[in-house]
Amino acid sequence: AQPTVVPPLHQPVDDEVKAIRDKFCEAMDDDFNTGAAISQLFSLAQIARKRDSDSQKMVLTMLRDCGRTLGLFQEDERVGIATDIHSDESDKIMGILLDVRQQARANRDFAMSDQIRDRLAEIGIVIKDSKDGASWERN
């Protein structure tokens, strides 16, 4: 008999991570609300920084799996290995976040725009707005 495969977003997790995963799924069910979903990725990253290595691995796996739902952290078909969250892909990911933030600003959803900026600041990334658009740097 084949072993039962549990889909990534249904893997067993602790209550704190489950609450965030549930909010992520709710955001996706809310007409694919990517801004709110990405916000939950930041929550997972915050939790991962506070955990010991075994628990951190579970949180980072959930972060990766949720991110993959949004098209982030995909396997690199050129070499067949998973893309590292801390690699050159950061520029691409930040580009997506800045685009989502810019769209929120264009829609006058300043609360979401500010939340994205503030959550990035919590993990050491500073957003700089200028007349030419937004840029980012690590603090």
GROMACS .gro file of N, CA and C in nm:
model
  417
    1ALA      N    1   0.084  -0.119   0.000
    1ALA     CA    2   0.000   0.000   0.000
    1ALA      C    3   0.088   0.125   0.000
    2GLN      N    4   0.044   0.223  -0.074
    2GLN     CA    5   0.116   0.351  -0.082
    2GLN      C    6   0.096   0.430   0.048
    3PRO      N    7   0.200   0.496   0.099
    3PRO     CA    8   0.181   0.580   0.218
    3PRO      C    9   0.094   0.700   0.183
    4THR      N   10   0.018   0.745   0.279
    4THR     CA   11  -0.067   0.862   0.260
    4THR      C   12   0.020   0.987   0.259
    5VAL      N   13   0.004   1.069   0.156
    5VAL     CA   14   0.080   1.193   0.144
    5VAL      C   15  -0.007   1.307   0.195
    6VAL      N   16   0.047   1.382   0.291
    6VAL     CA   17  -0.025   1.496   0.346
    6VAL      C   18   0.017   1.620   0.268
    7PRO      N   19  -0.081   1.692   0.208
    7PRO     CA   20  -0.046   1.814   0.134
    7PRO      C   21   0.029   1.912   0.224
    8PRO      N   22   0.122   1.990   0.166
    8PRO     CA   23   0.207   2.078   0.247
    8PRO      C   24   0.132   2.168   0.344
    9LEU      N   25   0.023   2.228   0.301
    9LEU     CA   26  -0.047   2.320   0.390
    9LEU      C   27  -0.135   2.248   0.492
   10HIS      N   28  -0.127   2.115   0.495
   10HIS     CA   29  -0.202   2.038   0.595
   10HIS      C   30  -0.108   1.959   0.686
   11GLN      N   31   0.022   1.986   0.678
   11GLN     CA   32   0.118   1.919   0.764
   11GLN      C   33   0.090   1.953   0.910
   12PRO      N   34   0.118   1.862   1.002
   12PRO     CA   35   0.096   1.892   1.144
   12PRO      C   36   0.193   2.001   1.191
   13VAL      N   37   0.140   2.101   1.260
   13VAL     CA   38   0.218   2.212   1.314
   13VAL      C   39   0.164   2.248   1.452
   14ASP      N   40   0.239   2.329   1.526
   14ASP     CA   41   0.190   2.371   1.656
   14ASP      C   42   0.083   2.479   1.640
   15ASP      N   43   0.019   2.514   1.750
   15ASP     CA   44  -0.096   2.606   1.746
   15ASP      C   45  -0.060   2.744   1.692
   16GLU      N   46   0.058   2.796   1.728
   16GLU     CA   47   0.099   2.929   1.682
   16GLU      C   48   0.113   2.933   1.530
   17VAL      N   49   0.179   2.833   1.475
   17VAL     CA   50   0.199   2.825   1.330
   17VAL      C   51   0.067   2.794   1.261
   18LYS      N   52  -0.016   2.710   1.322
   18LYS     CA   53  -0.147   2.678   1.263
   18LYS      C   54  -0.232   2.804   1.250
   19ALA      N   55  -0.230   2.890   1.350
   19ALA     CA   56  -0.309   3.014   1.344
   19ALA      C   57  -0.264   3.100   1.227
   20ILE      N   58  -0.134   3.109   1.205
   20ILE     CA   59  -0.082   3.189   1.094
   20ILE      C   60  -0.115   3.122   0.961
   21ARG      N   61  -0.099   2.989   0.955
   21ARG     CA   62  -0.133   2.916   0.833
   21ARG      C   63  -0.281   2.937   0.799
   22ASP      N   64  -0.366   2.933   0.901
   22ASP     CA   65  -0.510   2.955   0.878
   22ASP      C   66  -0.536   3.096   0.824
   23LYS      N   67  -0.466   3.197   0.878
   23LYS     CA   68  -0.483   3.334   0.828
   23LYS      C   69  -0.434   3.344   0.683
   24PHE      N   70  -0.325   3.275   0.653
   24PHE     CA   71  -0.273   3.272   0.516
   24PHE      C   72  -0.380   3.215   0.422
   25CYS      N   73  -0.438   3.100   0.460
   25CYS     CA   74  -0.539   3.036   0.376
   25CYS      C   75  -0.664   3.125   0.363
   26GLU      N   76  -0.703   3.191   0.471
   26GLU     CA   77  -0.817   3.284   0.465
   26GLU      C   78  -0.789   3.397   0.366
   27ALA      N   79  -0.666   3.450   0.368
   27ALA     CA   80  -0.629   3.557   0.275
   27ALA      C   81  -0.637   3.507   0.130
   28MET      N   82  -0.590   3.386   0.107
   28MET     CA   83  -0.595   3.331  -0.028
   28MET      C   84  -0.740   3.307  -0.071
   29ASP      N   85  -0.824   3.266   0.023
   29ASP     CA   86  -0.966   3.244  -0.007
   29ASP      C   87  -1.041   3.375  -0.026
   30ASP      N   88  -0.984   3.484   0.022
   30ASP     CA   89  -1.045   3.617   0.009
   30ASP      C   90  -1.003   3.678  -0.124
   31ASP      N   91  -1.046   3.617  -0.232
   31ASP     CA   92  -1.018   3.669  -0.366
   31ASP      C   93  -0.868   3.684  -0.392
   32PHE      N   94  -0.791   3.586  -0.342
   32PHE     CA   95  -0.646   3.581  -0.362
   32PHE      C   96  -0.579   3.710  -0.312
   33ASN      N   97  -0.603   3.744  -0.187
   33ASN     CA   98  -0.551   3.865  -0.124
   33ASN      C   99  -0.402   3.845  -0.093
   34THR      N  100  -0.319   3.867  -0.194
   34THR     CA  101  -0.175   3.839  -0.179
   34THR      C  102  -0.108   3.927  -0.076
   35GLY      N  103  -0.151   4.052  -0.062
   35GLY     CA  104  -0.091   4.139   0.038
   35GLY      C  105  -0.107   4.083   0.178
   36ALA      N  106  -0.227   4.039   0.211
   36ALA     CA  107  -0.252   3.980   0.343
   36ALA      C  108  -0.180   3.846   0.358
   37ALA      N  109  -0.173   3.769   0.249
   37ALA     CA  110  -0.104   3.640   0.254
   37ALA      C  111   0.046   3.660   0.277
   38ILE      N  112   0.105   3.756   0.209
   38ILE     CA  113   0.248   3.784   0.226
   38ILE      C  114   0.275   3.831   0.368
   39SER      N  115   0.183   3.905   0.425
   39SER     CA  116   0.197   3.948   0.563
   39SER      C  117   0.215   3.828   0.656
   40GLN      N  118   0.144   3.720   0.628
   40GLN     CA  119   0.156   3.600   0.711
   40GLN      C  120   0.292   3.532   0.692
   41LEU      N  121   0.352   3.547   0.573
   41LEU     CA  122   0.487   3.494   0.553
   41LEU      C  123   0.585   3.565   0.646
   42PHE      N  124   0.567   3.695   0.662
   42PHE     CA  125   0.653   3.769   0.754
   42PHE      C  126   0.632   3.723   0.898
   43SER      N  127   0.508   3.693   0.933
   43SER     CA  128   0.480   3.642   1.067
   43SER      C  129   0.554   3.510   1.090
   44LEU      N  130   0.553   3.423   0.991
   44LEU     CA  131   0.625   3.296   1.002
   44LEU      C  132   0.775   3.320   1.016
   45ALA      N  133   0.829   3.415   0.940
   45ALA     CA  134   0.972   3.445   0.949
   45ALA      C  135   1.007   3.496   1.089
   46GLN      N  136   0.922   3.579   1.146
   46GLN     CA  137   0.945   3.630   1.282
   46GLN      C  138   0.948   3.516   1.383
   47ILE      N  139   0.853   3.426   1.371
   47ILE     CA  140   0.847   3.313   1.464
   47ILE      C  141   0.971   3.226   1.448
   48ALA      N  142   1.012   3.201   1.324
   48ALA     CA  143   1.128   3.114   1.298
   48ALA      C  144   1.253   3.167   1.366
   49ARG      N  145   1.269   3.299   1.367
   49ARG     CA  146   1.389   3.357   1.430
   49ARG      C  147   1.393   3.332   1.580
   50LYS      N  148   1.281   3.306   1.642
   50LYS     CA  149   1.274   3.289   1.788
   50LYS      C  150   1.279   3.142   1.830
   51ARG      N  151   1.275   3.050   1.736
   51ARG     CA  152   1.264   2.908   1.768
   51ARG      C  153   1.400   2.839   1.772
   52ASP      N  154   1.403   2.724   1.843
   52ASP     CA  155   1.524   2.641   1.840
   52ASP      C  156   1.528   2.570   1.705
   53SER      N  157   1.637   2.503   1.675
   53SER     CA  158   1.659   2.453   1.540
   53SER      C  159   1.553   2.353   1.494
   54ASP      N  160   1.508   2.260   1.578
   54ASP     CA  161   1.408   2.163   1.535
   54ASP      C  162   1.275   2.230   1.505
   55SER      N  163   1.230   2.315   1.595
   55SER     CA  164   1.105   2.386   1.575
   55SER      C  165   1.117   2.486   1.460
   56GLN      N  166   1.234   2.547   1.447
   56GLN     CA  167   1.257   2.645   1.341
   56GLN      C  168   1.242   2.578   1.204
   57LYS      N  169   1.289   2.456   1.192
   57LYS     CA  170   1.279   2.385   1.064
   57LYS      C  171   1.133   2.368   1.024
   58MET      N  172   1.046   2.334   1.120
   58MET     CA  173   0.903   2.318   1.092
   58MET      C  174   0.843   2.449   1.045
   59VAL      N  175   0.880   2.559   1.111
   59VAL     CA  176   0.826   2.690   1.075
   59VAL      C  177   0.876   2.731   0.936
   60LEU      N  178   1.004   2.712   0.910
   60LEU     CA  179   1.059   2.749   0.779
   60LEU      C  180   1.001   2.663   0.666
   61THR      N  181   0.971   2.537   0.696
   61THR     CA  182   0.905   2.452   0.597
   61THR      C  183   0.767   2.507   0.565
   62MET      N  184   0.694   2.552   0.668
   62MET     CA  185   0.561   2.610   0.644
   62MET      C  186   0.575   2.740   0.566
   63LEU      N  187   0.676   2.822   0.599
   63LEU     CA  188   0.702   2.946   0.527
   63LEU      C  189   0.726   2.916   0.379
   64ARG      N  190   0.811   2.818   0.353
   64ARG     CA  191   0.841   2.779   0.215
   64ARG      C  192   0.716   2.729   0.142
   65ASP      N  193   0.639   2.644   0.209
   65ASP     CA  194   0.520   2.587   0.145
   65ASP      C  195   0.414   2.693   0.118
   66CYS      N  196   0.394   2.784   0.212
   66CYS     CA  197   0.299   2.894   0.188
   66CYS      C  198   0.351   2.983   0.075
   67GLY      N  199   0.479   3.013   0.079
   67GLY     CA  200   0.539   3.095  -0.026
   67GLY      C  201   0.525   3.032  -0.163
   68ARG      N  202   0.541   2.901  -0.170
   68ARG     CA  203   0.527   2.832  -0.298
   68ARG      C  204   0.386   2.844  -0.353
   69THR      N  205   0.288   2.854  -0.264
   69THR     CA  206   0.150   2.875  -0.308
   69THR      C  207   0.139   3.005  -0.386
   70LEU      N  208   0.222   3.103  -0.348
   70LEU     CA  209   0.223   3.233  -0.416
   70LEU      C  210   0.323   3.238  -0.533
   71GLY      N  211   0.390   3.127  -0.558
   71GLY     CA  212   0.488   3.123  -0.666
   71GLY      C  213   0.628   3.161  -0.621
   72LEU      N  214   0.650   3.171  -0.492
   72LEU     CA  215   0.781   3.204  -0.437
   72LEU      C  216   0.853   3.075  -0.397
   73PHE      N  217   0.984   3.082  -0.382
   73PHE     CA  218   1.066   2.973  -0.329
   73PHE      C  219   1.048   2.843  -0.409
   74GLN      N  220   1.032   2.855  -0.539
   74GLN     CA  221   1.012   2.737  -0.623
   74GLN      C  222   1.144   2.666  -0.646
   75GLU      N  223   1.136   2.539  -0.684
   75GLU     CA  224   1.257   2.468  -0.721
   75GLU      C  225   1.314   2.529  -0.847
   76ASP      N  226   1.444   2.535  -0.853
   76ASP     CA  227   1.514   2.587  -0.969
   76ASP      C  228   1.529   2.474  -1.070
   77GLU      N  229   1.450   2.480  -1.178
   77GLU     CA  230   1.450   2.372  -1.276
   77GLU      C  231   1.585   2.355  -1.344
   78ARG      N  232   1.667   2.458  -1.348
   78ARG     CA  233   1.796   2.449  -1.416
   78ARG      C  234   1.890   2.351  -1.347
   79VAL      N  235   1.882   2.344  -1.214
   79VAL     CA  236   1.973   2.257  -1.142
   79VAL      C  237   1.902   2.157  -1.053
   80GLY      N  238   1.769   2.168  -1.041
   80GLY     CA  239   1.692   2.070  -0.964
   80GLY      C  240   1.708   2.081  -0.814
   81ILE      N  241   1.743   2.199  -0.763
   81ILE     CA  242   1.754   2.216  -0.619
   81ILE      C  243   1.661   2.327  -0.574
   82ALA      N  244   1.623   2.322  -0.449
   82ALA     CA  245   1.534   2.426  -0.397
   82ALA      C  246   1.609   2.558  -0.389
   83THR      N  247   1.538   2.666  -0.422
   83THR     CA  248   1.596   2.799  -0.415
   83THR      C  249   1.610   2.840  -0.270
   84ASP      N  250   1.724   2.889  -0.228
   84ASP     CA  251   1.748   2.933  -0.092
   84ASP      C  252   1.682   3.068  -0.070
   85ILE      N  253   1.610   3.082   0.042
   85ILE     CA  254   1.541   3.207   0.073
   85ILE      C  255   1.640   3.323   0.082
   86HIS      N  256   1.764   3.295   0.122
   86HIS     CA  257   1.862   3.401   0.142
   86HIS      C  258   1.952   3.424   0.020
   87SER      N  259   1.915   3.373  -0.096
   87SER     CA  260   1.998   3.382  -0.215
   87SER      C  261   1.968   3.508  -0.296
   88ASP      N  262   2.020   3.511  -0.418
   88ASP     CA  263   1.995   3.623  -0.509
   88ASP      C  264   1.847   3.638  -0.542
   89GLU      N  265   1.768   3.537  -0.512
   89GLU     CA  266   1.624   3.545  -0.536
   89GLU      C  267   1.561   3.654  -0.448
   90SER      N  268   1.632   3.699  -0.346
   90SER     CA  269   1.580   3.806  -0.259
   90SER      C  270   1.538   3.928  -0.341
   91ASP      N  271   1.617   3.962  -0.441
   91ASP     CA  272   1.582   4.077  -0.525
   91ASP      C  273   1.449   4.056  -0.595
   92LYS      N  274   1.426   3.935  -0.644
   92LYS     CA  275   1.300   3.906  -0.712
   92LYS      C  276   1.183   3.910  -0.613
   93ILE      N  277   1.203   3.849  -0.498
   93ILE     CA  278   1.098   3.848  -0.396
   93ILE      C  279   1.066   3.989  -0.350
   94MET      N  280   1.170   4.069  -0.327
   94MET     CA  281   1.146   4.207  -0.284
   94MET      C  282   1.078   4.287  -0.394
   95GLY      N  283   1.110   4.257  -0.519
   95GLY     CA  284   1.041   4.324  -0.630
   95GLY      C  285   0.892   4.295  -0.627
   96ILE      N  286   0.857   4.171  -0.598
   96ILE     CA  287   0.715   4.134  -0.588
   96ILE      C  288   0.651   4.210  -0.472
   97LEU      N  289   0.717   4.211  -0.358
   97LEU     CA  290   0.662   4.282  -0.241
   97LEU      C  291   0.646   4.431  -0.269
   98LEU      N  292   0.745   4.491  -0.334
   98LEU     CA  293   0.734   4.634  -0.365
   98LEU      C  294   0.622   4.660  -0.465
   99ASP      N  295   0.602   4.567  -0.559
   99ASP     CA  296   0.489   4.581  -0.653
   99ASP      C  297   0.356   4.572  -0.580
  100VAL      N  298   0.344   4.476  -0.488
  100VAL     CA  299   0.220   4.461  -0.410
  100VAL      C  300   0.197   4.586  -0.327
  101ARG      N  301   0.304   4.637  -0.266
  101ARG     CA  302   0.292   4.759  -0.185
  101ARG      C  303   0.252   4.879  -0.271
  102GLN      N  304   0.311   4.890  -0.389
  102GLN     CA  305   0.277   5.000  -0.479
  102GLN      C  306   0.132   4.991  -0.523
  103GLN      N  307   0.085   4.870  -0.549
  103GLN     CA  308  -0.056   4.852  -0.587
  103GLN      C  309  -0.147   4.891  -0.471
  104ALA      N  310  -0.109   4.856  -0.349
  104ALA     CA  311  -0.188   4.896  -0.232
  104ALA      C  312  -0.194   5.048  -0.222
  105ARG      N  313  -0.081   5.114  -0.245
  105ARG     CA  314  -0.078   5.261  -0.240
  105ARG      C  315  -0.165   5.320  -0.351
  106ALA      N  316  -0.160   5.261  -0.470
  106ALA     CA  317  -0.241   5.310  -0.582
  106ALA      C  318  -0.390   5.295  -0.551
  107ASN      N  319  -0.424   5.190  -0.476
  107ASN     CA  320  -0.563   5.166  -0.437
  107ASN      C  321  -0.599   5.242  -0.309
  108ARG      N  322  -0.507   5.325  -0.264
  108ARG     CA  323  -0.524   5.406  -0.143
  108ARG      C  324  -0.544   5.319  -0.018
  109ASP      N  325  -0.488   5.199  -0.022
  109ASP     CA  326  -0.490   5.109   0.093
  109ASP      C  327  -0.360   5.132   0.170
  110PHE      N  328  -0.354   5.248   0.235
  110PHE     CA  329  -0.232   5.287   0.303
  110PHE      C  330  -0.203   5.200   0.425
  111ALA      N  331  -0.306   5.143   0.484
  111ALA     CA  332  -0.284   5.053   0.598
  111ALA      C  333  -0.202   4.932   0.553
  112MET      N  334  -0.236   4.872   0.437
  112MET     CA  335  -0.162   4.757   0.387
  112MET      C  336  -0.021   4.799   0.346
  113SER      N  337  -0.010   4.912   0.278
  113SER     CA  338   0.120   4.963   0.237
  113SER      C  339   0.211   4.983   0.357
  114ASP      N  340   0.157   5.045   0.461
  114ASP     CA  341   0.235   5.068   0.583
  114ASP      C  342   0.269   4.938   0.653
  115GLN      N  343   0.176   4.843   0.652
  115GLN     CA  344   0.201   4.715   0.716
  115GLN      C  345   0.316   4.642   0.647
  116ILE      N  346   0.318   4.642   0.515
  116ILE     CA  347   0.427   4.577   0.442
  116ILE      C  348   0.560   4.644   0.478
  117ARG      N  349   0.563   4.778   0.475
  117ARG     CA  350   0.685   4.852   0.510
  117ARG      C  351   0.729   4.820   0.653
  118ASP      N  352   0.634   4.822   0.746
  118ASP     CA  353   0.667   4.800   0.888
  118ASP      C  354   0.712   4.657   0.915
  119ARG      N  355   0.647   4.559   0.850
  119ARG     CA  356   0.685   4.420   0.871
  119ARG      C  357   0.824   4.393   0.813
  120LEU      N  358   0.855   4.456   0.700
  120LEU     CA  359   0.991   4.443   0.645
  120LEU      C  360   1.092   4.506   0.739
  121ALA      N  361   1.058   4.620   0.797
  121ALA     CA  362   1.148   4.686   0.891
  121ALA      C  363   1.177   4.596   1.011
  122GLU      N  364   1.078   4.519   1.054
  122GLU     CA  365   1.096   4.428   1.167
  122GLU      C  366   1.203   4.322   1.140
  123ILE      N  367   1.223   4.289   1.014
  123ILE     CA  368   1.324   4.188   0.981
  123ILE      C  369   1.449   4.252   0.918
  124GLY      N  370   1.462   4.384   0.937
  124GLY     CA  371   1.584   4.452   0.897
  124GLY      C  372   1.590   4.500   0.753
  125ILE      N  373   1.476   4.514   0.689
  125ILE     CA  374   1.473   4.564   0.551
  125ILE      C  375   1.404   4.699   0.552
  126VAL      N  376   1.474   4.799   0.498
  126VAL     CA  377   1.423   4.936   0.495
  126VAL      C  378   1.373   4.968   0.355
  127ILE      N  379   1.251   5.017   0.347
  127ILE     CA  380   1.192   5.061   0.220
  127ILE      C  381   1.215   5.211   0.209
  128LYS      N  382   1.264   5.253   0.094
  128LYS     CA  383   1.286   5.395   0.068
  128LYS      C  384   1.197   5.436  -0.048
  129ASP      N  385   1.103   5.528  -0.021
  129ASP     CA  386   1.015   5.580  -0.124
  129ASP      C  387   1.076   5.706  -0.183
  130SER      N  388   1.068   5.717  -0.314
  130SER     CA  389   1.116   5.837  -0.382
  130SER      C  390   1.022   5.865  -0.499
  131LYS      N  391   1.045   5.977  -0.566
  131LYS     CA  392   0.960   6.011  -0.681
  131LYS      C  393   0.973   5.909  -0.793
  132ASP      N  394   1.085   5.833  -0.795
  132ASP     CA  395   1.108   5.731  -0.897
  132ASP      C  396   1.055   5.595  -0.859
  133GLY      N  397   0.995   5.583  -0.740
  133GLY     CA  398   0.943   5.455  -0.692
  133GLY      C  399   1.012   5.414  -0.564
  134ALA      N  400   0.984   5.293  -0.520
  134ALA     CA  401   1.040   5.242  -0.395
  134ALA      C  402   1.164   5.157  -0.423
  135SER      N  403   1.255   5.160  -0.328
  135SER     CA  404   1.371   5.072  -0.331
  135SER      C  405   1.386   5.015  -0.190
  136TRP      N  406   1.478   4.921  -0.175
  136TRP     CA  407   1.496   4.860  -0.044
  136TRP      C  408   1.644   4.835  -0.020
  137GLU      N  409   1.675   4.822   0.108
  137GLU     CA  410   1.811   4.783   0.149
  137GLU      C  411   1.803   4.713   0.282
  138ARG      N  412   1.902   4.632   0.307
  138ARG     CA  413   1.910   4.564   0.439
  138ARG      C  414   1.966   4.665   0.538
  139ASN      N  415   1.908   4.664   0.654
  139ASN     CA  416   1.951   4.758   0.759
  139ASN      C  417   2.074   4.705   0.830
   0.00000   0.00000   0.00000
